[in-house]
Short mmCIF file of C-alpha atoms and ligand atoms in Angstrom, two decimals:
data_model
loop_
_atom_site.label_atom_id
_atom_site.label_comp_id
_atom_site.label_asym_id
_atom_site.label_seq_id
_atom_site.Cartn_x
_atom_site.Cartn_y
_atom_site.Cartn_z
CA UNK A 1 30.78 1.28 44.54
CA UNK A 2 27.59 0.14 43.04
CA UNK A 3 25.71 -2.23 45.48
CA UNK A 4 22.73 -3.86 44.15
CA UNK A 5 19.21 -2.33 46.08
CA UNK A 6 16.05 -3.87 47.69
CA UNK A 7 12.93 -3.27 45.45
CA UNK A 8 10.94 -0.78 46.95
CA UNK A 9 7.84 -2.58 47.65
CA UNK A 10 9.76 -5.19 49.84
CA UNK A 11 8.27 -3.45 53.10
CA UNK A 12 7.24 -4.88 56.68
CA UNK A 13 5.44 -3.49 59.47
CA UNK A 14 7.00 -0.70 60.89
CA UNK A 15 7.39 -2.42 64.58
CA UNK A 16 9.18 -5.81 62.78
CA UNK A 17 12.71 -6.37 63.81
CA UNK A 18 15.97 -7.20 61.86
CA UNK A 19 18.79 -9.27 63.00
CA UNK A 20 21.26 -11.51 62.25
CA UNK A 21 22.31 -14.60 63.87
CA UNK A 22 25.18 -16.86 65.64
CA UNK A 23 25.86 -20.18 67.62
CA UNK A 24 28.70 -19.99 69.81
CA UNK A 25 30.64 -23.64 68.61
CA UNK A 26 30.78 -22.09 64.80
CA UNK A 27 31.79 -18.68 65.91
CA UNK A 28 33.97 -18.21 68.83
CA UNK A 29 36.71 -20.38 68.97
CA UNK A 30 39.01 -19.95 72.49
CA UNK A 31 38.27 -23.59 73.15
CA UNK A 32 40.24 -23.79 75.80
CA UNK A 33 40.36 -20.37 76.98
CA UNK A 34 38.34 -18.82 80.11
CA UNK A 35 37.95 -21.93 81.80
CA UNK A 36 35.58 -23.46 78.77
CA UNK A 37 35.28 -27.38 79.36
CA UNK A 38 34.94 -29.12 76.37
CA UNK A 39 31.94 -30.12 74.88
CA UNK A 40 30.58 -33.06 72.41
CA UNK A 41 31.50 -31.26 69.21
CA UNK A 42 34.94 -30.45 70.58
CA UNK A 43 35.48 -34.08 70.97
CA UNK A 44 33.93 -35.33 68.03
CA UNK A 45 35.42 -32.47 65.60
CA UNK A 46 38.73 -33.78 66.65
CA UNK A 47 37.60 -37.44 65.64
CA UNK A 48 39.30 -38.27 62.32
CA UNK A 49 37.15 -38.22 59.51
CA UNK A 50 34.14 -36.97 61.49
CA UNK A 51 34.27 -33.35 59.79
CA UNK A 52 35.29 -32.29 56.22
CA UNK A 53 39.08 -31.31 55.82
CA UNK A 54 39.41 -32.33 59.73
CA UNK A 55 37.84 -28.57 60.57
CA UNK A 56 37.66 -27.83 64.41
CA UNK A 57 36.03 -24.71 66.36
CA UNK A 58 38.94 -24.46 68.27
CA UNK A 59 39.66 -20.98 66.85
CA UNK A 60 36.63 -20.70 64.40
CA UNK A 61 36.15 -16.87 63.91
CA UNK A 62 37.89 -16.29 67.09
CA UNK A 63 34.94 -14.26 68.22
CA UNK A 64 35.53 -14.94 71.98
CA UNK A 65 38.66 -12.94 71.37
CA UNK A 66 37.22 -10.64 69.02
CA UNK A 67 34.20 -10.20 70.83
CA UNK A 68 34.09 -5.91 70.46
CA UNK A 69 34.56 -5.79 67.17
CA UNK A 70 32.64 -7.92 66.19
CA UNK A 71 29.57 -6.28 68.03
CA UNK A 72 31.01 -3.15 65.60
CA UNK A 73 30.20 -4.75 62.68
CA UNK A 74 26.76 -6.26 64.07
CA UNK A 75 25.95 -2.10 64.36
CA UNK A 76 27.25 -1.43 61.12
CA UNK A 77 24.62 -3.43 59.43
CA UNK A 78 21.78 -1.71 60.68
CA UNK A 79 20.07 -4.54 62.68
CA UNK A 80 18.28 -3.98 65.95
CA UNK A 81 18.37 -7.38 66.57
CA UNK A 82 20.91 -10.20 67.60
CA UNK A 83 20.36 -13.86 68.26
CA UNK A 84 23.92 -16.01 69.87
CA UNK A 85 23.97 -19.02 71.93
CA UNK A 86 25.37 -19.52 75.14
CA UNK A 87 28.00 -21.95 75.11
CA UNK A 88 27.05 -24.46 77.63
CA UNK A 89 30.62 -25.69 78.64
CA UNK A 90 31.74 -21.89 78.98
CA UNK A 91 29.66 -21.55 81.78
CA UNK A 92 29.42 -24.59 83.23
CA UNK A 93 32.64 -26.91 82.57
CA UNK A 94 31.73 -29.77 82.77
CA UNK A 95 27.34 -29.28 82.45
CA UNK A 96 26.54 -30.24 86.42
CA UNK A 97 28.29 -28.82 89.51
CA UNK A 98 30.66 -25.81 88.89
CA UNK A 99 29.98 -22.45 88.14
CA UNK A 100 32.94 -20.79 85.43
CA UNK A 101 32.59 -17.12 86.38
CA UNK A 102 34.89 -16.15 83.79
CA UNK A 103 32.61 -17.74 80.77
CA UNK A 104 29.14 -15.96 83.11
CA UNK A 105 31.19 -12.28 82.09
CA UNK A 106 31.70 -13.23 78.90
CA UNK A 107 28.46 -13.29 78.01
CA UNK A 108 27.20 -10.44 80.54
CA UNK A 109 30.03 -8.11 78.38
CA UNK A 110 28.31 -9.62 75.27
CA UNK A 111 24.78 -8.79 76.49
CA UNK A 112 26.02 -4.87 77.53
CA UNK A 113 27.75 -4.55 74.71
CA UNK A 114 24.23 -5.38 72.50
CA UNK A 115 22.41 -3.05 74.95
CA UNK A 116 24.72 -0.39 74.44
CA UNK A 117 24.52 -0.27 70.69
CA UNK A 118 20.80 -0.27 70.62
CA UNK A 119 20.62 -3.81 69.80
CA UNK A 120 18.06 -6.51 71.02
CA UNK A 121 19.81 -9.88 72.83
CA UNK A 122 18.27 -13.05 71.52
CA UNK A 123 19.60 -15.84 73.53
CA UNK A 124 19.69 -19.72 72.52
CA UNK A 125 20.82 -21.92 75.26
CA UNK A 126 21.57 -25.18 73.34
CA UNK A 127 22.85 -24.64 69.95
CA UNK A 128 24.33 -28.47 70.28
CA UNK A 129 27.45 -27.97 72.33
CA UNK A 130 26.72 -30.27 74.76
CA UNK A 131 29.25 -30.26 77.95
CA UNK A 132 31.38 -33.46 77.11
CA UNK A 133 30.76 -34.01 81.16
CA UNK A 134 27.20 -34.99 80.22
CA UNK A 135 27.93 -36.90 77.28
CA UNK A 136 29.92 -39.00 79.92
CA UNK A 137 26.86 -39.51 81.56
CA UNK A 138 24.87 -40.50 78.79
CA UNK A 139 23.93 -37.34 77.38
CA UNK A 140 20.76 -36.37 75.85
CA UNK A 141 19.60 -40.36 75.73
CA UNK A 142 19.61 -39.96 79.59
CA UNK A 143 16.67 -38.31 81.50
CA UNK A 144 18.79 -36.35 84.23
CA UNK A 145 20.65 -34.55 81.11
CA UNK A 146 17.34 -32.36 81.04
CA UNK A 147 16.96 -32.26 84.73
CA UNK A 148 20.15 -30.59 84.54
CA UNK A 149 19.48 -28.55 81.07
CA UNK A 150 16.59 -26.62 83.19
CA UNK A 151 18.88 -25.72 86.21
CA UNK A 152 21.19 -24.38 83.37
CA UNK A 153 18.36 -22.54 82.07
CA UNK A 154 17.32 -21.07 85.88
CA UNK A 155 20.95 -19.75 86.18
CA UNK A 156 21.02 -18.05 82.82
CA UNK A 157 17.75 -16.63 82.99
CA UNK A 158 18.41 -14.90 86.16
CA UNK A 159 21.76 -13.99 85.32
CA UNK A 160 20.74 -12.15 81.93
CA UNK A 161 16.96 -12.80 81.50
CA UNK A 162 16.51 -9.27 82.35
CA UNK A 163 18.73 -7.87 79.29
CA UNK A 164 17.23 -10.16 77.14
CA UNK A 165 14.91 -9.61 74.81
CA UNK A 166 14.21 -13.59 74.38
CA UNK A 167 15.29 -16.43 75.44
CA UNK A 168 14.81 -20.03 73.52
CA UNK A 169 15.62 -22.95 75.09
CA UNK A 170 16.61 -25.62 72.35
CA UNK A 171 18.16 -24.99 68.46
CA UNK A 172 16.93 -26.88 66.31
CA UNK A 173 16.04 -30.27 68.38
CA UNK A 174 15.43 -32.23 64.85
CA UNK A 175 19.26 -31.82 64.28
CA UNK A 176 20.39 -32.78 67.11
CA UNK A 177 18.23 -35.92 67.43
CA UNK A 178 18.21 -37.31 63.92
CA UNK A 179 21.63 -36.38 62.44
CA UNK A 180 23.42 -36.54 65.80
CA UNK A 181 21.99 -39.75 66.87
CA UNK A 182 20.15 -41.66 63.69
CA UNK A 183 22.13 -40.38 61.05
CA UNK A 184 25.75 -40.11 62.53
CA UNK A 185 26.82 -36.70 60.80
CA UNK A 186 26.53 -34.47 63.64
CA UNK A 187 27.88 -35.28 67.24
CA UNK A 188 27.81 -37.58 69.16
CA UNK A 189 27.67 -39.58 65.88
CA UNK A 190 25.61 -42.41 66.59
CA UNK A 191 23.72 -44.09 64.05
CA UNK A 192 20.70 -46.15 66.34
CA UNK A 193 16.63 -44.53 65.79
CA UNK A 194 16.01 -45.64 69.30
CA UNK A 195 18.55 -43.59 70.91
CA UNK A 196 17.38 -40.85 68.56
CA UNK A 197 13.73 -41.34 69.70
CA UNK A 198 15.26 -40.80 73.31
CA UNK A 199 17.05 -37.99 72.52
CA UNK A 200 14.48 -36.36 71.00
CA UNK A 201 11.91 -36.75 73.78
CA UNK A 202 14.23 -35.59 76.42
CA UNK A 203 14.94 -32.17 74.33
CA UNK A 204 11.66 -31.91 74.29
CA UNK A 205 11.27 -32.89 77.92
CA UNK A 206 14.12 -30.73 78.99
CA UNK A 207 12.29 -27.22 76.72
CA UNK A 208 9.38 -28.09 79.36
CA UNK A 209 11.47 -28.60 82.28
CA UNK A 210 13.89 -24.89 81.53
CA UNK A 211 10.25 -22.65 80.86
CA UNK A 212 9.25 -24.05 84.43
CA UNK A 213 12.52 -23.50 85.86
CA UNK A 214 12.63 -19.91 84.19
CA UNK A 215 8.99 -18.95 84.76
CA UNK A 216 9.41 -19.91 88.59
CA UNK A 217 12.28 -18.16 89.07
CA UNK A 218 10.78 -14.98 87.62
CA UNK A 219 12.50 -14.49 84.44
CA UNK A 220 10.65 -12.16 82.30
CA UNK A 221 12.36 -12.46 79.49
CA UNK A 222 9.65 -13.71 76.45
CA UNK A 223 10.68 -17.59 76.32
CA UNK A 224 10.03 -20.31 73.39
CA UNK A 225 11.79 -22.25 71.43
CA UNK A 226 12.95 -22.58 67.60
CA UNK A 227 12.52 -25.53 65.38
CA UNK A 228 13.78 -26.43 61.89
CA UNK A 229 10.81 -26.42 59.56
CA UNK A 230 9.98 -27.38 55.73
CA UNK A 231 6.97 -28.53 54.52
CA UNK A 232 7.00 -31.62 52.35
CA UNK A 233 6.18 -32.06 49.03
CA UNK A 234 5.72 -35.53 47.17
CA UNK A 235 8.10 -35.77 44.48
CA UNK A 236 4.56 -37.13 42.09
CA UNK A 237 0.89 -38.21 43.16
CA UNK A 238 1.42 -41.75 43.71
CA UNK A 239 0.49 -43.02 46.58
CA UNK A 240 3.99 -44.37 47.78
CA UNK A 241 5.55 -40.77 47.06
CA UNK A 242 2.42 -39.07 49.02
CA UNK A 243 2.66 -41.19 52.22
CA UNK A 244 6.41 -41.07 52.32
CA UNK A 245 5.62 -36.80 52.32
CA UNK A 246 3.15 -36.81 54.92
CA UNK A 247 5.74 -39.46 56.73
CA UNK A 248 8.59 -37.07 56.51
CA UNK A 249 6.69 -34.18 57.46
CA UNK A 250 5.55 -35.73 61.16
CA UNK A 251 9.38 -36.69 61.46
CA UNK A 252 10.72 -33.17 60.81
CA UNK A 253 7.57 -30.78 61.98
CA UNK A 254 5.10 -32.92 63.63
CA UNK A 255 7.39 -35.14 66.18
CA UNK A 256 8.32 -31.67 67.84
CA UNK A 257 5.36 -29.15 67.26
CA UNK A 258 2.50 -31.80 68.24
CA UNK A 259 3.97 -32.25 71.68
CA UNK A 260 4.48 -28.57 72.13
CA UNK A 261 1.13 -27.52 70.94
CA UNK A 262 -1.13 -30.44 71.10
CA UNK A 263 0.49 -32.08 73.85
CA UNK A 264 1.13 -35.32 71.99
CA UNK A 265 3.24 -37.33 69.55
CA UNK A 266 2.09 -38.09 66.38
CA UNK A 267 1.19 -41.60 65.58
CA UNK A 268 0.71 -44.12 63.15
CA UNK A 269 1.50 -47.70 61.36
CA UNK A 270 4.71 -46.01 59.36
CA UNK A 271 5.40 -43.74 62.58
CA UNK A 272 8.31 -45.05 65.61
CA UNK A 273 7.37 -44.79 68.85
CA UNK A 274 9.99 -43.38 71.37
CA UNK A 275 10.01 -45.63 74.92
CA UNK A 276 11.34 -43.56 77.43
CA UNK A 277 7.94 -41.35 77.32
CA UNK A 278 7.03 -41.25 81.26
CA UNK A 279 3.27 -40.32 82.30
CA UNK A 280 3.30 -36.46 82.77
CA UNK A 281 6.34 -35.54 80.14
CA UNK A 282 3.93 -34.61 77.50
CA UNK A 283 1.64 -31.90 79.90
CA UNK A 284 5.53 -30.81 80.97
CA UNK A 285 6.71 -30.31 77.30
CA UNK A 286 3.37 -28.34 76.23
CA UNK A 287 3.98 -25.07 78.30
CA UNK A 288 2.52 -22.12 77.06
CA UNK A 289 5.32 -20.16 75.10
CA UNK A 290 5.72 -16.20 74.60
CA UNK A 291 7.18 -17.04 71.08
CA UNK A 292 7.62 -19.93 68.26
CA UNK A 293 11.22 -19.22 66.31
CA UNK A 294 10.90 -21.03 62.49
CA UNK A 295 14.42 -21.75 60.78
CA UNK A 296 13.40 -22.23 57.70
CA UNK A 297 15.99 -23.33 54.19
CA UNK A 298 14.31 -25.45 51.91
CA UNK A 299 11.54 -27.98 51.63
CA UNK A 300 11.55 -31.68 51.81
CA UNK A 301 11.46 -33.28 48.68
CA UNK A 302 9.91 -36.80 48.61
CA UNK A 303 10.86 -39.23 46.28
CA UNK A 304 10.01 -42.92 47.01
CA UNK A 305 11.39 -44.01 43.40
CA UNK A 306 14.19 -45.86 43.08
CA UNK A 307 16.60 -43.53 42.06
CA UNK A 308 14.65 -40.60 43.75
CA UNK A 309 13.56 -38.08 41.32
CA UNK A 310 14.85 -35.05 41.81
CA UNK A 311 13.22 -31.30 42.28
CA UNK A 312 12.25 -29.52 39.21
CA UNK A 313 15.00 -27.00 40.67
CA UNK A 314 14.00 -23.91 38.77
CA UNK A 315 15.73 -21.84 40.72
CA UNK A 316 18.77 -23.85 41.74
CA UNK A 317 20.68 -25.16 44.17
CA UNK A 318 22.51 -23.72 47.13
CA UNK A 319 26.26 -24.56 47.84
CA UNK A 320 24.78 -26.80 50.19
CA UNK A 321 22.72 -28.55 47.54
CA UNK A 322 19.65 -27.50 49.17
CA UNK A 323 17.30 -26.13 46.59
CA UNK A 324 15.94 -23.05 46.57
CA UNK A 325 12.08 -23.03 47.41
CA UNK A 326 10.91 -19.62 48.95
CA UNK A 327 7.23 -20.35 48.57
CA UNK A 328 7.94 -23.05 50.86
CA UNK A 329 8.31 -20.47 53.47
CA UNK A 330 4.76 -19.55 52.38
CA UNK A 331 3.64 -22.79 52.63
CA UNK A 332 5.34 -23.92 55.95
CA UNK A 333 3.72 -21.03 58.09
CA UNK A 334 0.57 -20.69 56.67
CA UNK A 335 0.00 -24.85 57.73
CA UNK A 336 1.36 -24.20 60.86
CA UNK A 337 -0.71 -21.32 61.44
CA UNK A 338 -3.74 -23.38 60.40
CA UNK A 339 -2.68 -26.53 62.36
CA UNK A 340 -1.87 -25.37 65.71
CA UNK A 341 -2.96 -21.93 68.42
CA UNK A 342 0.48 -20.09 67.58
CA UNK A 343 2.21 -17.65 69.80
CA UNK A 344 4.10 -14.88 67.56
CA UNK A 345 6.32 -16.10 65.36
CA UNK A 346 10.18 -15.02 64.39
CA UNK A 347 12.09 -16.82 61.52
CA UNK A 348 15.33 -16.95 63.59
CA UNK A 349 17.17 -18.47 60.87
CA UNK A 350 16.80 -18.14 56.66
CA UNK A 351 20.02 -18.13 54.69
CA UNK A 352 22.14 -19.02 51.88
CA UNK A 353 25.72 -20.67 51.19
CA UNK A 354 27.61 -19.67 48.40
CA UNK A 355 31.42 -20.04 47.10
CA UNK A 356 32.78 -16.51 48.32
CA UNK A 357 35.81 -15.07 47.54
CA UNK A 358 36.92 -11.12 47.92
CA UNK A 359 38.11 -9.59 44.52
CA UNK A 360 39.79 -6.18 44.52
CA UNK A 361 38.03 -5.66 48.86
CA UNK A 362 34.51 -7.02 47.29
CA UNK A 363 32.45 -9.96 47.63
CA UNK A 364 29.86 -10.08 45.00
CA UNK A 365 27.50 -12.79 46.54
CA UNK A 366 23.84 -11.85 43.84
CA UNK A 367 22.72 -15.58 44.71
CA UNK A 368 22.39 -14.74 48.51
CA UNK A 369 20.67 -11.47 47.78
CA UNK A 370 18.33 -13.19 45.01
CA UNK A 371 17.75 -15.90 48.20
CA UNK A 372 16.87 -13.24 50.37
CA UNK A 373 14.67 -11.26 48.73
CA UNK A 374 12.54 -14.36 47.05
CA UNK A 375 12.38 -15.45 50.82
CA UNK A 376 11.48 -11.92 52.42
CA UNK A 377 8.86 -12.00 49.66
CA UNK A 378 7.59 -15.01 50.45
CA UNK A 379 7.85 -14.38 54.28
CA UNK A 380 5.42 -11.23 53.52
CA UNK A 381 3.20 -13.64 51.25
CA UNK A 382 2.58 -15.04 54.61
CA UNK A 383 2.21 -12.07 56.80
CA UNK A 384 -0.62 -10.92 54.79
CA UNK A 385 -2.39 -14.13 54.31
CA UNK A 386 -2.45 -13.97 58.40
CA UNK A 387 0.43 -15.28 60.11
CA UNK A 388 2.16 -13.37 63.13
CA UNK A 389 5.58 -13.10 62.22
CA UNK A 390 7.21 -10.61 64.59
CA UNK A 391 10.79 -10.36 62.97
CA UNK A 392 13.81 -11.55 60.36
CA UNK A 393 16.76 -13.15 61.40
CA UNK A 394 19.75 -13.68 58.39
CA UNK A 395 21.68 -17.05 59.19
CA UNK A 396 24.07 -15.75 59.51
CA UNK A 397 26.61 -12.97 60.83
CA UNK A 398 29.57 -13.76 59.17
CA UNK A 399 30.93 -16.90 57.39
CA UNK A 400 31.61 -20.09 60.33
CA UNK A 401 32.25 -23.56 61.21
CA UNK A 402 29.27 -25.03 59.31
CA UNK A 403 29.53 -28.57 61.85
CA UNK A 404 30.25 -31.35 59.36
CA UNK A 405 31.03 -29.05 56.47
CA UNK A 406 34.02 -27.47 58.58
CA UNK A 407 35.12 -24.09 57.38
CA UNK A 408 34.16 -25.05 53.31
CA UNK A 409 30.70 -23.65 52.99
CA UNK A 410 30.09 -19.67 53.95
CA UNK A 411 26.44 -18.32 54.73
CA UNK A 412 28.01 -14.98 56.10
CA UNK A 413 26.97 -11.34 55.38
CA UNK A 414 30.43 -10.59 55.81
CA UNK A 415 32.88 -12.97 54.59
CA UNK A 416 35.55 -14.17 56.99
CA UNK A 417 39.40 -14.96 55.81
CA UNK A 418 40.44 -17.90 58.42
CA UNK A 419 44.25 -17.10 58.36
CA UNK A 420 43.87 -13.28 58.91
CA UNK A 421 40.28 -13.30 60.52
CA UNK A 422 39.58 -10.47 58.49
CA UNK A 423 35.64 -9.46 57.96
CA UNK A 424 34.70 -8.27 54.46
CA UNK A 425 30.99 -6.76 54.07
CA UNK A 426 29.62 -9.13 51.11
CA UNK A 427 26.96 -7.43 48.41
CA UNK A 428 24.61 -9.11 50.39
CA UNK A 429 25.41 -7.11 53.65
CA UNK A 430 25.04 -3.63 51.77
CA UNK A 431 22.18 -4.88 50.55
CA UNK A 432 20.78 -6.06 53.69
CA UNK A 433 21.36 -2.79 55.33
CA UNK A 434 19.55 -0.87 53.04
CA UNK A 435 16.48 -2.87 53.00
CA UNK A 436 16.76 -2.05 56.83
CA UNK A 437 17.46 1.75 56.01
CA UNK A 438 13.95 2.04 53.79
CA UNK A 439 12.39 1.12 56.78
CA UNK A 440 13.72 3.24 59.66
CA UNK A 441 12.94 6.56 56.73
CA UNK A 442 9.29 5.44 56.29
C1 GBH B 501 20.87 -24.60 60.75
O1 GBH B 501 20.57 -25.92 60.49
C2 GBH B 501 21.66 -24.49 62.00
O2 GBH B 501 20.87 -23.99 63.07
C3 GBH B 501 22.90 -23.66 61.87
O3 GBH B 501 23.74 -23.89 62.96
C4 GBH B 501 23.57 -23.96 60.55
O4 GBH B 501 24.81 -23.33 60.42
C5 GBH B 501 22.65 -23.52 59.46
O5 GBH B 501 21.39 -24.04 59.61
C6 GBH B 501 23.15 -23.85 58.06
O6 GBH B 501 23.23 -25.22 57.89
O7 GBH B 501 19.84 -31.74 55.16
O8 GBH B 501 19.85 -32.05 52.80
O9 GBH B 501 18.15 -33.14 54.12
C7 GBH B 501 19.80 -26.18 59.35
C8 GBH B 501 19.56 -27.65 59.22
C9 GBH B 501 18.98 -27.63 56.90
C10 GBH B 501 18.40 -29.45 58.36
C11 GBH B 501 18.12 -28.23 55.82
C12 GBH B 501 17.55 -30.00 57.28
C13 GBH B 501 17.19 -30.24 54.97
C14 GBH B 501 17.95 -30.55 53.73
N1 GBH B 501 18.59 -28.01 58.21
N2 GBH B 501 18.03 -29.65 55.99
S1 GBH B 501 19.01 -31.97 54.00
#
């Protein structure tokens, strides 16, 4: 068949890595299998009318079962690079006491099994499936949650930090704060800003609190971790629509990348401030990192008008609804690169949802490979205005539980049928792999 091709001026430095990425909750189903404890999104997937259709992980992809094969078709795309999360609850049931030895091999097998195919094991150790046995405690909103996120972190580091070729400590943290605790769509589900401004602060305080942990226990492994990150733009120049941007942008950027960088929140009359902030957390959470990972989808759009007005959307919308902005890629890293001392950076997540289906054993998916390659271009717009950017990460894989949006919206390379689990290589995968291939020739 005819696949569509990367232009051939889409080139990176020979040295930049390729991957594709995974969390463990969306991908590997086996809930209850190998001694897994349940964790928050177990509990609140299973709450009716929490989750579109009533979608669970239990089974998800079924990679936990599939776990070989699916490291095939990793190798089959090319990539020398793979970033998965660790699965909290596999490996520690209930998130404090117990060891689950079974869940530790898992993950060894899945680190081995990288290694032997020539591909690089990026590790995230919180991609939001928080061990239900913390949430019990209080979860995130209570300090000893990160006392006992960096013990976590000392266990896996020395258990695999020396097959890894990176370890993060936190996904996303904005997601997990705002629509797990402000907003209500994501678990836990609460819907209170001062229990997100707690939450928040003790992610932060618990990325701090790991890098210690992992640094004195010798883990050599590079360490950082990756943020969600847009840059705002006001939907017009009045002044309403420009403070609510700059507003939006400390929320989503600033809140996490000042403490990290500049060791402090940012502050102001429109700005909340978070109350569980104890003298010492901010010189904990600013520890020098090896590497920053950006996930980057779209930009923020701000509209103070009531109704909003809406993007100029020239070049549409995503399944999602999340417009399509790749020179907000541009944008987003050369700020950051101007605003703060950066460590290298690697987008570990950039990708696209879009209605699949297979026709006659082919997906043909040209809005994800139109995504990608606006967004590649605008990633090397970046790269040569001066930003370090050390490697490409496609969210994601294969299609998965997309949290609220259940099984209904597919960012996959390879598409993923949910009665059969069979794995179909999307237009976008072929074309993926031979952007790849026109760099291993050169
Ligand atoms: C990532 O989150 C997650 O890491 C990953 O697990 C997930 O599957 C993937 O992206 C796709 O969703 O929400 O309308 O205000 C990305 C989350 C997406 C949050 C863009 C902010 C801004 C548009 N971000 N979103 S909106």
């Amino acid at each position: 068949p005819n696949y569509p091709t990367p232009p051939s001026d889409l080139t990176f430095p020979p040295a930049f890595h390729w991957g594709v990425a995974t969390s463990a909750y969306q991908i590997e189903g086996g809930a209850k299998d190998g001694g897994r404890g349940p964790s928050i999104w177990d509990t609140y997937s299973h709450t009716p009318g929490k989750v579109l259709n009533g979608d669970t992980g239990d089974v998800a992809c079924d990679h936990y079962h599939r776990m070989e094969s699916d490291l095939d078709l990793i190798k089959s795309l090319g990539v020398d690079s793979y970033r998965f999360s660790i699965a909290w609850p596999r490996v520690q049931p209930l998130g404090y006491g117990a060891w689950n030895e079974e869940g530790l091999a898992f993950y060894d097998r899945l680190v081995d099994g990288l290694l032997a195919r020539g591909i690089a094991p990026h590790i995230t150790l919180y991609h939001w499936d928080l061990p239900q046995g913390l949430q019990d405690q209080g979860g995130w909103e209570s300090r000893q949650t990160a006392v006992h996120f960096a013990e976590y972190a000392r266990v896996m580091g020395q258990r695999l930090g020396a097959r890894a070729a990176s370890i993060c400590t936190h996904n996303e943290p904005w997601c997990t704060a705002v629509l797990g605790n402000e907003l209500g769509r994501f678990a836990p589900g609460f819907k209170d800003t001062k229990i997100m401004l707690r939450v928040a602060h003790h992610l932060l305080l618990s990325h701090g609190l790991a890098l210690q942990a992992m640094r004195a226990a010798g883990v050599k492994a590079p360490l950082g971790i990756v943020l969600n990150m847009s840059p705002s733009t006001p939907a017009s120049d009045s002044a309403a629509d420009i403070a609510m941007a700059k507003r939006d942008y400390a929320q989503f950027v600033r809140w996490y990348m000042d403490p990290i960088f500049l060791q402090q929140y940012p502050s102001g009359p429109d700005l909340p401030v978070c109350d569980v902030v104890q003298a010492g957390d901010l010189a904990t959470i600013a520890q020098p990192m090896d590497f920053l990972g950006v996930n980057y989808y779209t930009r923020l759009w701000c509209s103070s008008a009531t109704p909003p007005v809406a993007p100029p959307n020239a070049m549409g919308v995503s399944d999602m609804g999340w417009e399509n902005y790749p020179q907000g890629l541009t944008d987003l890293l050369v700020q950051i690169h101007g605003d703060y001392t950066l460590p290298p950076i690697y987008i570990t997540e950039n990708g696209f949802a879009n209605a699949d289906s297979v026709v006659d054993g082919r997906v043909s998916d040209a809005p994800r490979i139109d995504y990608m390659r606006t967004h590649l271009q605008a990633l090397k717009a970046a790269m040569d205005k001066g930003v370090d950017v050390r490697g490409f990460f496609y969210w994601s894989l294969m299609d998965n539980y997309e949290w609220d949006s259940g099984y209904a919206k597919r960012f996959g390379l390879f598409h993923v049928d949910y009665s059969s689990q069979v794995r179909t290589a999307k237009d976008s995968a072929h074309w993926y792999t031979a952007l790849i291939g026109q760099h291993r020739k050169a």
